[in-house]
Short mmCIF file of C-alpha atoms and ligand atoms in Angstrom, two decimals:
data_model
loop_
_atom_site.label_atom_id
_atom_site.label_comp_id
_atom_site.label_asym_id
_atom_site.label_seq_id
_atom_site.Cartn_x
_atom_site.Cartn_y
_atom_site.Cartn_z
CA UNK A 1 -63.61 -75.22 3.31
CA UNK A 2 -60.88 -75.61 5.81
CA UNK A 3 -58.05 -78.34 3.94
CA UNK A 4 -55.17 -79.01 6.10
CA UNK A 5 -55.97 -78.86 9.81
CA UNK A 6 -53.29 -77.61 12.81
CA UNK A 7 -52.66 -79.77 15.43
CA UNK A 8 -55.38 -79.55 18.02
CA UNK A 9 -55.32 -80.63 21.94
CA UNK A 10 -55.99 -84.55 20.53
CA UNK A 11 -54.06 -85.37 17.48
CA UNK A 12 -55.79 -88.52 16.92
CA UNK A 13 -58.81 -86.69 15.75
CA UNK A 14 -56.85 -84.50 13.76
CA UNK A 15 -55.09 -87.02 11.59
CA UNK A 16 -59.18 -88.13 11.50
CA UNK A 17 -60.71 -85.12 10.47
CA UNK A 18 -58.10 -84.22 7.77
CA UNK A 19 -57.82 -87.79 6.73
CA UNK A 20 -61.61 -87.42 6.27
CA UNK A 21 -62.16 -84.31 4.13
CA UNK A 22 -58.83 -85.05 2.27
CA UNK A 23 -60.36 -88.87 1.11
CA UNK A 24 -63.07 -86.87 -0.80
CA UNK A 25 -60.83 -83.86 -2.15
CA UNK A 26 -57.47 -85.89 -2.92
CA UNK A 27 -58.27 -89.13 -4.54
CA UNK A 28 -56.24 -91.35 -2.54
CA UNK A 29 -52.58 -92.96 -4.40
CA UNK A 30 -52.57 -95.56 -1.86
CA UNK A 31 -54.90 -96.37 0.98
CA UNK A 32 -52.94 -95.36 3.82
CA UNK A 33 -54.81 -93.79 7.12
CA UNK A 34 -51.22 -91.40 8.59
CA UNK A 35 -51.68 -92.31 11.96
CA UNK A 36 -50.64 -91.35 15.66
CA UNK A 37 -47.89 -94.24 15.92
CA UNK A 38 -45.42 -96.22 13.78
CA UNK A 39 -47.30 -99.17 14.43
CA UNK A 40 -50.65 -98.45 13.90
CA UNK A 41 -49.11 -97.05 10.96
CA UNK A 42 -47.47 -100.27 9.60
CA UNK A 43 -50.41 -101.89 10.49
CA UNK A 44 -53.14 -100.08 8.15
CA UNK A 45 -50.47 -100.19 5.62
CA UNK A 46 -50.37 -104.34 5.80
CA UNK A 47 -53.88 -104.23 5.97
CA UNK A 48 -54.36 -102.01 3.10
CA UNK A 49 -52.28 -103.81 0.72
CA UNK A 50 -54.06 -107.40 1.90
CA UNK A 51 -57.42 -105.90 1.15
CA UNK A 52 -56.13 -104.54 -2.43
CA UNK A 53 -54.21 -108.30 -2.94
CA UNK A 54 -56.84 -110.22 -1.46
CA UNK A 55 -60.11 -109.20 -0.65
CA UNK A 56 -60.65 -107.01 -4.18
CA UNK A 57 -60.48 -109.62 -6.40
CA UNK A 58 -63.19 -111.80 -4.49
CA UNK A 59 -65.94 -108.79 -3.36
CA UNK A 60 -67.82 -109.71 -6.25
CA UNK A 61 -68.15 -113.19 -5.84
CA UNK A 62 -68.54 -112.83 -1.75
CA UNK A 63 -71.91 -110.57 -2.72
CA UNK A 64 -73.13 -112.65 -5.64
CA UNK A 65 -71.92 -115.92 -5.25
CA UNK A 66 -71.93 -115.99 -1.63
CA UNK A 67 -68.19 -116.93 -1.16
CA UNK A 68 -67.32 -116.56 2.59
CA UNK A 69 -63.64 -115.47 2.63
CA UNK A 70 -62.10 -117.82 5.33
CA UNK A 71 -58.56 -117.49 4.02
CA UNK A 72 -58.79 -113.68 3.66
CA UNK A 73 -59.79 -113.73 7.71
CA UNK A 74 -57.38 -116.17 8.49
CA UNK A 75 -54.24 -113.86 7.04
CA UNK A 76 -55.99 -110.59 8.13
CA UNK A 77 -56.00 -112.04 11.81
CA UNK A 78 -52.17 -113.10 11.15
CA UNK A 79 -51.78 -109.50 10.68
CA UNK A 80 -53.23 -108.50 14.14
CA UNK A 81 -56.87 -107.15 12.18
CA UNK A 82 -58.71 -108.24 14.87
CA UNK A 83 -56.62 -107.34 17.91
CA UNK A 84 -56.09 -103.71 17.83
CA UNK A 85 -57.69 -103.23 20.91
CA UNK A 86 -56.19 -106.56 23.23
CA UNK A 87 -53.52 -106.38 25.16
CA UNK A 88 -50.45 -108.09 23.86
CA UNK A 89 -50.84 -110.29 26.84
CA UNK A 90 -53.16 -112.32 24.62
CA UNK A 91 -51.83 -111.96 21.46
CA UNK A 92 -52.99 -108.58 20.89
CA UNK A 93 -51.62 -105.35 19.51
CA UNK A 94 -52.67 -102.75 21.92
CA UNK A 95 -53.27 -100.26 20.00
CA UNK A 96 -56.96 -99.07 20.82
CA UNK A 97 -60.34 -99.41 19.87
CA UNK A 98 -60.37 -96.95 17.73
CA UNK A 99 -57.58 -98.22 15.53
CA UNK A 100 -59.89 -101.75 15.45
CA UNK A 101 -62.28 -99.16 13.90
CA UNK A 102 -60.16 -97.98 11.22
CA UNK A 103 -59.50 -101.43 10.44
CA UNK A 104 -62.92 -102.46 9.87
CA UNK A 105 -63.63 -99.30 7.80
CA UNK A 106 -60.54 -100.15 5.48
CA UNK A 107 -62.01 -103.76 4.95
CA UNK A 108 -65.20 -101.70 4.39
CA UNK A 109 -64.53 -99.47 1.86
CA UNK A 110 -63.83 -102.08 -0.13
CA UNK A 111 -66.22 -105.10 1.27
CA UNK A 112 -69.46 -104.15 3.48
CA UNK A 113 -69.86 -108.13 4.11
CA UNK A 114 -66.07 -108.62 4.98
CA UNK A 115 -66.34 -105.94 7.94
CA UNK A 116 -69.01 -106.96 8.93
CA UNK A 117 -67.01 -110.40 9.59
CA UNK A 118 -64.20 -108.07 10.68
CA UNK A 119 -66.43 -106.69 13.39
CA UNK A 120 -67.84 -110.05 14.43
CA UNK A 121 -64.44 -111.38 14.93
CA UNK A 122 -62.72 -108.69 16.51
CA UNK A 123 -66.39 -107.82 18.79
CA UNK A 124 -65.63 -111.88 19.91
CA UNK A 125 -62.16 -110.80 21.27
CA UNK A 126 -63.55 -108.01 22.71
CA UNK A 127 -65.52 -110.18 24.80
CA UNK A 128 -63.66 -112.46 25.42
CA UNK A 129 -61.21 -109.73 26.94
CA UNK A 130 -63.84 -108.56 29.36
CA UNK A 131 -65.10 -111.93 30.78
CA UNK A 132 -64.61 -112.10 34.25
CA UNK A 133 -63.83 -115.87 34.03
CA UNK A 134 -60.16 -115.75 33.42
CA UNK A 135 -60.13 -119.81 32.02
CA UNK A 136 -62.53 -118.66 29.33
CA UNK A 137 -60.18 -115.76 28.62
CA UNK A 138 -57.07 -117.76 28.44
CA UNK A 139 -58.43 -120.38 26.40
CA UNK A 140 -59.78 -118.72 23.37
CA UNK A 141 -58.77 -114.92 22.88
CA UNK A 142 -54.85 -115.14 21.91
CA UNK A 143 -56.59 -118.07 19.04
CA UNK A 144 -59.65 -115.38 18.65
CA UNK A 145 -57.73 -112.18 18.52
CA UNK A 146 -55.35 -113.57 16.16
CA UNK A 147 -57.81 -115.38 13.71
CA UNK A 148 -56.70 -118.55 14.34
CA UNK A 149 -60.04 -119.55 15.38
CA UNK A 150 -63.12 -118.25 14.03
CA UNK A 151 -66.02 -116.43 15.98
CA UNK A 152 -69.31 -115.21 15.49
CA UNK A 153 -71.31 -113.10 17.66
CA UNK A 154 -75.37 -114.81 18.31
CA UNK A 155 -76.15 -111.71 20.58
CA UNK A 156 -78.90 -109.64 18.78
CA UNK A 157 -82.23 -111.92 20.38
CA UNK A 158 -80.41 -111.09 23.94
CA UNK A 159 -79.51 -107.58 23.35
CA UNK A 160 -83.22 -106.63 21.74
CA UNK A 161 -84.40 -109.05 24.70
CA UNK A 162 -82.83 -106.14 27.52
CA UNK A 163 -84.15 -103.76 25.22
CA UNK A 164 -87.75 -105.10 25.61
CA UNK A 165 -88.05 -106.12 22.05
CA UNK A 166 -87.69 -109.93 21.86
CA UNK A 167 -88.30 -112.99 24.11
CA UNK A 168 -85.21 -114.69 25.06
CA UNK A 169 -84.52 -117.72 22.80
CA UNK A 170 -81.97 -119.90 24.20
CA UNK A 171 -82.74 -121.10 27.75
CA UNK A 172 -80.35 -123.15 30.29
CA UNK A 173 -80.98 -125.25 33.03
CA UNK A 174 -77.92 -126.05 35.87
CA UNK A 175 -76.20 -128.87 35.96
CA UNK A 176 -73.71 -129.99 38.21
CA UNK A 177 -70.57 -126.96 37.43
CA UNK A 178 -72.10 -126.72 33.70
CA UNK A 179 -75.40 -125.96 32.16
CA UNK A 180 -77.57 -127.84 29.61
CA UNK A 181 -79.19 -125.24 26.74
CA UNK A 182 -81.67 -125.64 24.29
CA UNK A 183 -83.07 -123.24 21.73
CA UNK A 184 -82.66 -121.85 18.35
CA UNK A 185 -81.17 -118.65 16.79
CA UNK A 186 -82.52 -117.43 13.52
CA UNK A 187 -79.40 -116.11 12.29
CA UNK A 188 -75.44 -115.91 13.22
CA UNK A 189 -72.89 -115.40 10.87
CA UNK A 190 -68.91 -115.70 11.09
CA UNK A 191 -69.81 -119.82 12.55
CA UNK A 192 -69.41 -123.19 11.53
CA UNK A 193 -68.37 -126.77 12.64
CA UNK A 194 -64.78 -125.59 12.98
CA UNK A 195 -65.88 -122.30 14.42
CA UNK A 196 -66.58 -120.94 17.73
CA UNK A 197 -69.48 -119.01 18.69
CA UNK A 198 -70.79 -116.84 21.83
CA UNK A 199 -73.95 -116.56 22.75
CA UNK A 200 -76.50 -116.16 26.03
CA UNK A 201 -79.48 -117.94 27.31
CA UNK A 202 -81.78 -117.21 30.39
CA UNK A 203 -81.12 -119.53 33.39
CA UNK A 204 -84.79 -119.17 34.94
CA UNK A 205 -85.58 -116.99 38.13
CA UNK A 206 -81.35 -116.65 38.45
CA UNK A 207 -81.23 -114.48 35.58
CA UNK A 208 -78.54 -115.03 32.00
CA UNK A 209 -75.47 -116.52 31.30
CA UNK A 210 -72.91 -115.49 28.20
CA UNK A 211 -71.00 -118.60 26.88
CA UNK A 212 -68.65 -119.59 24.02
CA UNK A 213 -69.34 -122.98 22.30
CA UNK A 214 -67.75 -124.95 19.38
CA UNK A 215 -69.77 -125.37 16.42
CA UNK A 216 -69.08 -129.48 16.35
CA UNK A 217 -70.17 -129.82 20.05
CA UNK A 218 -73.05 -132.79 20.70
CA UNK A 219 -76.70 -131.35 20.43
CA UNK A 220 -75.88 -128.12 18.66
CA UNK A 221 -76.72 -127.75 14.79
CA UNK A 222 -75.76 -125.53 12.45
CA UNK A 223 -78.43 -125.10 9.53
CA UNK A 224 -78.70 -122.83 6.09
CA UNK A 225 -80.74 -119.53 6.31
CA UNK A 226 -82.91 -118.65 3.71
CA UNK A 227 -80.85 -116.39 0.54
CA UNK A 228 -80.60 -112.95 1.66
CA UNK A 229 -80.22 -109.88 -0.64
CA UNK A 230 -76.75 -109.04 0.49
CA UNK A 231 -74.30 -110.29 3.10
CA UNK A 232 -74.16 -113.62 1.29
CA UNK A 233 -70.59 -113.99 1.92
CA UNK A 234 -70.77 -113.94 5.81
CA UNK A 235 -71.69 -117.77 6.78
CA UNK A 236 -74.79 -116.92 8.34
CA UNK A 237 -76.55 -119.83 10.14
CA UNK A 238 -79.15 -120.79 12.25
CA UNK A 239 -78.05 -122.18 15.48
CA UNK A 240 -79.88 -124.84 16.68
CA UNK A 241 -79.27 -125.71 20.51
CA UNK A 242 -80.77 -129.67 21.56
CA UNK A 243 -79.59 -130.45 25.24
CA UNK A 244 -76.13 -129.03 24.33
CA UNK A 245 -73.78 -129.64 27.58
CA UNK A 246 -71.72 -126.38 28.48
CA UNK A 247 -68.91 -126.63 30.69
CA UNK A 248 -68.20 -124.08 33.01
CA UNK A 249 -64.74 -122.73 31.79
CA UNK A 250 -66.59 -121.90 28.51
CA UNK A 251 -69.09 -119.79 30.21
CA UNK A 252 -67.89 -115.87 30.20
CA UNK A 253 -70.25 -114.79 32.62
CA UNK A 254 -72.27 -116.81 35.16
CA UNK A 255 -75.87 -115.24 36.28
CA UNK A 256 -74.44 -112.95 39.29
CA UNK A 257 -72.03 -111.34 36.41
CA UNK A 258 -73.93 -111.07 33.39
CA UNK A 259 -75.21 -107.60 34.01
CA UNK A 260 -72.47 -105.94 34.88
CA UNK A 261 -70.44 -108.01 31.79
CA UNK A 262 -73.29 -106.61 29.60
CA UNK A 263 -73.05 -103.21 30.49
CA UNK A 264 -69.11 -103.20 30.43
CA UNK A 265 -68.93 -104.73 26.51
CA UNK A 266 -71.81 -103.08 25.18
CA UNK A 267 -70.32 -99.46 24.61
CA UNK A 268 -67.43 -101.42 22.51
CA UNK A 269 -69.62 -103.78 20.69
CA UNK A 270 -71.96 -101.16 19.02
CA UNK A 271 -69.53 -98.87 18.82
CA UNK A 272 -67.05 -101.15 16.70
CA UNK A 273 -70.15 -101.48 14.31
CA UNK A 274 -69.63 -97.78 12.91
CA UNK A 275 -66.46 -99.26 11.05
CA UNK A 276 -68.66 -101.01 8.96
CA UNK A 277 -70.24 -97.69 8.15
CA UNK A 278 -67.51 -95.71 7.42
CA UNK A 279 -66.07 -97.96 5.11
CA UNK A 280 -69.15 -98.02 2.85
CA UNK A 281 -69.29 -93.92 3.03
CA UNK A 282 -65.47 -93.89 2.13
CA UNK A 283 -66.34 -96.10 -0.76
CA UNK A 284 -69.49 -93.94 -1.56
CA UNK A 285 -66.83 -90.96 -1.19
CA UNK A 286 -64.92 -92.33 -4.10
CA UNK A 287 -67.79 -93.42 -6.36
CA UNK A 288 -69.07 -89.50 -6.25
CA UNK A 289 -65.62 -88.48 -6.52
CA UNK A 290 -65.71 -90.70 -9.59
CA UNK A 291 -68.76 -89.74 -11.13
CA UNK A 292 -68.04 -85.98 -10.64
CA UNK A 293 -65.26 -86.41 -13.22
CA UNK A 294 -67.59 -86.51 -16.11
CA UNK A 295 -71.26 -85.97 -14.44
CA UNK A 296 -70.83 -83.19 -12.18
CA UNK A 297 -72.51 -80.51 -14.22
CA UNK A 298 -75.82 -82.38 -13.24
CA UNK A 299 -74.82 -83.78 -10.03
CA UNK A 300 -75.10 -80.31 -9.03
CA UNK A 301 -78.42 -80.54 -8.52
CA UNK A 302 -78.88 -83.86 -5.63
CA UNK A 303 -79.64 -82.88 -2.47
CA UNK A 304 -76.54 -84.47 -0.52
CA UNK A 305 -73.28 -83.21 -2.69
CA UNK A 306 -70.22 -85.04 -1.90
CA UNK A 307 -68.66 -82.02 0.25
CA UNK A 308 -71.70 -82.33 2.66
CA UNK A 309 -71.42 -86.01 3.39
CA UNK A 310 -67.29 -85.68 4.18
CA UNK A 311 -68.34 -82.92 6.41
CA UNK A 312 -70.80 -84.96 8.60
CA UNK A 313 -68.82 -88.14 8.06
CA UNK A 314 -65.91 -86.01 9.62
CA UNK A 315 -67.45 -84.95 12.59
CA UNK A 316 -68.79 -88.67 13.45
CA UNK A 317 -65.49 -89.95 13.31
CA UNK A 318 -63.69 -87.05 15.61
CA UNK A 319 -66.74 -88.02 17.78
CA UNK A 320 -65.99 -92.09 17.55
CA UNK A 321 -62.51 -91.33 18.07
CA UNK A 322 -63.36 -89.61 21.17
CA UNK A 323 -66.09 -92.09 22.61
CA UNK A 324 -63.67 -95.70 21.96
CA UNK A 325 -61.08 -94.62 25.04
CA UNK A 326 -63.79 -94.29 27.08
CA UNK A 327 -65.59 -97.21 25.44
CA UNK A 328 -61.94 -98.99 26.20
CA UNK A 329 -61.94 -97.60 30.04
CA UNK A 330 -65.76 -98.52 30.90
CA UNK A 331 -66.94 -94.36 31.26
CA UNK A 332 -68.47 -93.76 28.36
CA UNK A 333 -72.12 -92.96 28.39
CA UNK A 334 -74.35 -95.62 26.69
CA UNK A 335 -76.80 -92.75 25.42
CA UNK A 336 -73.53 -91.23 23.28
CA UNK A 337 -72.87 -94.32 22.19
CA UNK A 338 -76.24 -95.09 20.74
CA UNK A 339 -76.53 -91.30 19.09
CA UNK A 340 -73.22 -92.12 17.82
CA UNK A 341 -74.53 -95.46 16.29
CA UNK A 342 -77.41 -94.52 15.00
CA UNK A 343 -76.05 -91.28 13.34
CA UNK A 344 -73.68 -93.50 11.76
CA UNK A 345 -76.32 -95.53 10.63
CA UNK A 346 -77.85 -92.58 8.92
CA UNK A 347 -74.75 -91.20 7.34
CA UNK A 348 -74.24 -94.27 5.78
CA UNK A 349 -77.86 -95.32 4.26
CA UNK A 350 -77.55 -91.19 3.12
CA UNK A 351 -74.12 -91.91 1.80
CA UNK A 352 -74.80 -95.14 -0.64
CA UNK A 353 -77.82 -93.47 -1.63
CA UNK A 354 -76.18 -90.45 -2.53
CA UNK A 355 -73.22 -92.37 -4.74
CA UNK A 356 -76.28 -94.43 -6.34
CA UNK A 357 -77.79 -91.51 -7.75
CA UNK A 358 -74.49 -89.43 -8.51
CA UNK A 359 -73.19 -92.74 -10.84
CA UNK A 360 -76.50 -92.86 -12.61
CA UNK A 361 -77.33 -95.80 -14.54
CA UNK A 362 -73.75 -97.51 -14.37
CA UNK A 363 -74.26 -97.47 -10.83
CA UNK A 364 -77.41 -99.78 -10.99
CA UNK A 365 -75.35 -102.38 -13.42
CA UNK A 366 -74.15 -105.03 -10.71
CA UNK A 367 -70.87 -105.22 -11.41
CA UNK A 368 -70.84 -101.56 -9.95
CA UNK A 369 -70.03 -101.26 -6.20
CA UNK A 370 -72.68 -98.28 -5.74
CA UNK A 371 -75.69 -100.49 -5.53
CA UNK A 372 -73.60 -103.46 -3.69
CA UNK A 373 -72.88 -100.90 -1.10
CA UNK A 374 -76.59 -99.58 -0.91
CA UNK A 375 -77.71 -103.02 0.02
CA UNK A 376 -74.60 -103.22 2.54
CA UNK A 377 -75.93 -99.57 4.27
CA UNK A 378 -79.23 -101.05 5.00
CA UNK A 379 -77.39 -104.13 6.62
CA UNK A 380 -75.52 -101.53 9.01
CA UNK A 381 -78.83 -100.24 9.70
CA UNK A 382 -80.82 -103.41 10.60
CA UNK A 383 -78.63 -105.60 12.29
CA UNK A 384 -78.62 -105.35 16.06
CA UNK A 385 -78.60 -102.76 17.22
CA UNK A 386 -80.97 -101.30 14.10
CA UNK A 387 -81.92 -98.29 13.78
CA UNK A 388 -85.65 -98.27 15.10
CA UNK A 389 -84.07 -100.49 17.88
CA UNK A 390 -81.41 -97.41 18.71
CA UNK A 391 -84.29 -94.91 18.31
CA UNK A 392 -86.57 -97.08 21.18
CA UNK A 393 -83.61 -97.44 23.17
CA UNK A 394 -82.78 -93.58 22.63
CA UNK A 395 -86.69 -92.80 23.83
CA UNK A 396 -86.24 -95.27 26.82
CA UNK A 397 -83.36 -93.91 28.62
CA UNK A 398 -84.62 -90.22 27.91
CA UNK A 399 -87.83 -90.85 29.30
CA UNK A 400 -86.03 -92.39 32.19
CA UNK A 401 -83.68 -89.40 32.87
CA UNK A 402 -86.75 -86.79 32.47
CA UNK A 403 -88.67 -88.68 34.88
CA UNK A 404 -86.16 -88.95 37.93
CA UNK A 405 -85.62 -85.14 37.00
CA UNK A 406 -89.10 -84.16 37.43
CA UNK A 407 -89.34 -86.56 40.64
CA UNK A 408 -86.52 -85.01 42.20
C1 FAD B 1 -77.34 -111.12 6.91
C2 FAD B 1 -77.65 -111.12 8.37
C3 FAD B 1 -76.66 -111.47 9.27
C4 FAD B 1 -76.94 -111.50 10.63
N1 FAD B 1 -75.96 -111.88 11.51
C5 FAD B 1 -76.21 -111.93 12.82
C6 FAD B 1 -75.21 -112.36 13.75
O1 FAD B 1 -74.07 -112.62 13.40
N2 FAD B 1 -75.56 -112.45 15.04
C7 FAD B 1 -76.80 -112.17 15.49
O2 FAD B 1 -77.04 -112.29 16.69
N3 FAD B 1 -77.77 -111.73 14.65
C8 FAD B 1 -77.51 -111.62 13.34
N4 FAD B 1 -78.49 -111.17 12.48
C9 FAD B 1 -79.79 -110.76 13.04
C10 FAD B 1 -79.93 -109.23 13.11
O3 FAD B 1 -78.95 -108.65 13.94
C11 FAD B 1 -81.32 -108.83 13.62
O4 FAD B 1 -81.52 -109.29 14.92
C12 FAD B 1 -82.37 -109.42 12.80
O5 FAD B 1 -82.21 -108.88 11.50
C13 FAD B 1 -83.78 -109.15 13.32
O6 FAD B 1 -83.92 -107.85 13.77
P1 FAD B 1 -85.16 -106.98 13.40
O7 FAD B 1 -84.85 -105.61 13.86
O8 FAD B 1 -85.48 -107.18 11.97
O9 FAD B 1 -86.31 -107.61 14.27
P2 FAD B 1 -87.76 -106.99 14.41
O10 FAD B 1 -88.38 -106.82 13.08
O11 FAD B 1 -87.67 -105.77 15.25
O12 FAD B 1 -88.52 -108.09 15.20
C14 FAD B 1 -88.41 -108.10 16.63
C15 FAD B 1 -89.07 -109.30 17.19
O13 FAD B 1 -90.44 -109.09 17.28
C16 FAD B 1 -91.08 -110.28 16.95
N5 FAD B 1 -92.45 -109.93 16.53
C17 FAD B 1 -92.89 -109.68 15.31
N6 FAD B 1 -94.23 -109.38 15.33
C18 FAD B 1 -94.58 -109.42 16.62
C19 FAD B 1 -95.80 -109.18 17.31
N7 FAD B 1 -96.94 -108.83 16.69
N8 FAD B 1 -95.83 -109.30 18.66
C20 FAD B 1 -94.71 -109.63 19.34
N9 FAD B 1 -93.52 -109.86 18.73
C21 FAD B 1 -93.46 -109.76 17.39
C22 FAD B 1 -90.23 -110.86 15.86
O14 FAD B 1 -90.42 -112.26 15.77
C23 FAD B 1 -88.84 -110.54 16.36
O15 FAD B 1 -88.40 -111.57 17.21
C24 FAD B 1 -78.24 -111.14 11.11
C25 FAD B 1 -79.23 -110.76 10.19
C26 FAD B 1 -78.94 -110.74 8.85
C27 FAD B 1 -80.02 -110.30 7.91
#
C-alpha cells in the first residue's frame, strides 16, 4: 500500500487521500486535517481543539440524555464552522464547500448528532446564499453563517415530494405581498422558539414557495417528537403551521423561482451530508485501529479489515472533493452527486458495523462510541435523502436518460 502520495494535478485531493490512509495507519497526535491554505488550516485547528474542549465531554449525554448542545453551536459558528463556503460578504470565510465538509466530518468523528446539526446549520446558509431574494439574504445569513442565529432545515417532505415519494405537507394560499400557510411537519431538528427555520409549501396550480420563519411567529407550534433511538441531542420537533402569516422578504423563492432555486442548492445540500459520514468512518477508523492493538489476531478473520474501508473511504473523499467546486459553481451533475451520497451512505453503515464487530463485546457496552456510532450510520442513511430514496432517484433519472437515447 502506497503511504505518502506526490503531488498530483489537484493538491486538494492529495492532502485528502494521504490524510485518509494516514488516519488509519498513524494514529493521529492531534486532529489536524494539513490543508491547501493557512486559513483553512487555522481553522480545522480551532475547530479541532473546540470539539476536544467542548463537544467530548458532552457526546455522551447529547446521545443518552438528549442534551442539545446550543452553546457548543453558538462558539463553533463564532469560529466560522458554518461558513466555509459564504462569501465574506456575509460574514463568511470563503473557503469552499469542501472545507464546510471537513468541518462537519471533524464534529463527526467525534459526535454523529452534532454534525448532523453542523450540516443543518451550515445547509441553512447555504440557502440562504442562493436565494434569489436579496432582502431574505441580507437579513439572516451573516446571523446564520455565523451561528448567531439558529437554523434548521424542514425540507425532506418537499424533496421526497419532487422525488414522487410524499404528498406535499405544508400548503400556502396568497395574500396581499405575503402568504398564509398551514400544515404540519413530522420532524425538524436544529429549531425552536428562538430559532429560525426554512421550509416550503405548495401554493396551488402556481406551483412552491421556499421560506424562512421564526419559531415564536403567531400560528406556528413547535411540539415534542416521540424518543428516537439516536439523534436525541438534535432538538427535533414537529412543526405545526395554523394560518401562520409570511411576509414576503422572508420568502427565498417565490413560485416562478423555486425550481430553478431547487435545482441550484440541491447538489450542495446532499452533498454537505457526506460530512456526517465521514466523521463516523474516521471514528470507526480509530476504534479498529484500537481494537487491533490487542484483538487483531482474530480480527483477521471479518470480512471488511480496516485497510479496506480507508481505501474506499479514500476514494469517496478525492471524489467529494472533486464534485463540491462544481457543487459551489452550479455544473455538477445531480446523478454524481446522488452516487456520491449514497456510496457514502454505504461506506459508513459498512464502517460502524465493521468497528462494532472488531471491538467485540466492549463495543456493545454504551459507554463505547462503536455502537453510538452504529445507530448514528443508520441516521446518515435514512434521513432525506435515504438511501432507498437515492436508489429510486438513481433508477429515475437512468431510466430517463436510456429512454431519450433509444428515442433519438
Ligand atoms: C432524528 C431525526 C431527525 C430528522 N430531522 C429532520 C430535519 O431536520 N428536517 C427534515 O426535513 N426532516 C428530518 N427528519 C426526517 C427524515 O429526513 C425523513 O424524511 C424521515 O425519516 C422519513 O423518511 P422515510 O424515508 O423514513 O419515509 P418513508 O418510509 O419512505 O415514507 C415515505 C412516505 O410514504 C408514506 N406512506 C407510507 N405508506 C404508504 C402507502 N401505503 N401509500 C402511500 N404512502 C405511504 C409515509 O407516510 C411517508 O410520508 C428527521 C428524522 C429523524 C429520525
Amino acid at each position: 500500500m502506497q503511504l505518502c502520495q506526490q503531488p498530483g494535478p489537484n493538491p486538494h485531493q492529495s492532502r485528502t487521500a494521504a490524510f485518509c490512509l494516514s488516519l488509519y495507519l498513524y494514529p493521529p497526535v492531534r486532529n489536524t486535517v494539513v490543508s491547501q491554505t493557512t486559513r483553512t488550516t487555522t481553522l480545522i485547528e480551532s475547530v479541532a481543539a473546540l470539539v476536544k474542549t467542548e463537544l467530548a465531554p458532552l457526546t455522551n449525554a447529547i446521545d443518552q440524555e438528549g442534551l442539545y448542545p446550543a452553546d457548543f453551536l453558538h462558539k463553533l459558528g463564532a469560529l466560522g464552522g458554518f461558513a466555509s463556503a459564504i462569501p465574506k460578504a456575509y460574514g463568511g470565510l470563503e473557503l469552499g464547500l469542501d472545507s464546510q465538509i471537513d468541518i462537519t466530518s471533524l464534529v463527526g468523528r467525534e459526535c454523529g448528532s452534532t454534525a448532523f446539526l453542523t450540516w443543518c446549520q451550515s445547509t441553512c446558509a447555504w440557502y440562504l446564499l442562493h436565494a434569489p431574494n436579496e432582502t431574505v439574504r441580507a437579513r439572516y445569513l451573516p446571523q446564520v453563517a455565523q451561528g448567531k442565529l439558529l437554523a434548521g432545515t424542514g425540507m425532506s417532505n418537499t424533496v421526497k415530494h419532487l422525488a414522487g415519494i410524499e404528498k406535499i405537507h405544508l400548503s400556502a394560499v396568497r395574500e396581499g405581498d405575503g402568504y398564509i400557510v398551514s400544515g404540519s411537519l413530522p420532524w425538524v431538528s436544529n429549531i425552536g422558539k428562538d430559532h429560525l427555520a426554512i421550509v416550503a409549501a405548495s401554493v396551488g396550480e402556481e406551483g412552491y414557495i421556499m421560506f424562512a420563519v421564526r419559531g415564536d411567529t403567531e400560528g406556528l407550534s413547535l411540539n415534542p417528537c416521540p424518543e428516537f433511538s439516536g439523534l436525541e441531542g438534535t432538538q427535533t420537533l414537529n412543526m405545526r403551521f395554523r394560518n401562520v402569516r409570511i411576509q414576503a422578504d422572508d420568502v427565498l423563492a417565490q413560485p416562478d423561482q423555486f425550481k430553478s432555486f431547487i435545482a441550484r442548492i440541491k447538489a450542495g445540500f446532499v452533498l454537505g451530508q457526506l460530512g456526517m459520514g465521514f466523521g463516523i468512518i474516521e471514528g470507526s477508523l480509530k476504534t479498529i485501529r484500537e481494537s487491533n492493538v490487542t484483538t487483531s489476531h482474530v480480527n483477521v478473520y471479518l470480512d471488511e479489515q480496516g485497510e479496506d474501508i480507508a481505501t474506499k473511504f479514500e476514494a469517496l473523499r478525492n471524489q467529494v472533493s472533486s464534485l463540491a467546486p462544481q457543487a459551489e459553481n452550479g455544473t455538477a451533475l445531480i446523478l454524481d452527486i446522488l452516487r456520491a451520497r449514497a456510496n457514502g451512505s454505504e461506506a459508513t453503515l459498512a464502517a460502524a458495523q465493521s468497528a462494532l464487530l472488531h471491538a467485540g463485546a466492549k463495543g456493545y457496552l454504551m459507554r463505547h462510541p462503536a455502537q453510538r456510532r452504529l445507530r448514528e450510520a443508520i441516521f446518515v442513511a435514512i434521513v432525506t435523502p435515504a438511501l432507498k430514496h437515492l436508489r429510486k432517484e438513481i433508477h429515475d433519472i437512468e431510466q430517463a436518460q436510456q429512454a431519450k437515447a433509444e428515442a433519438a
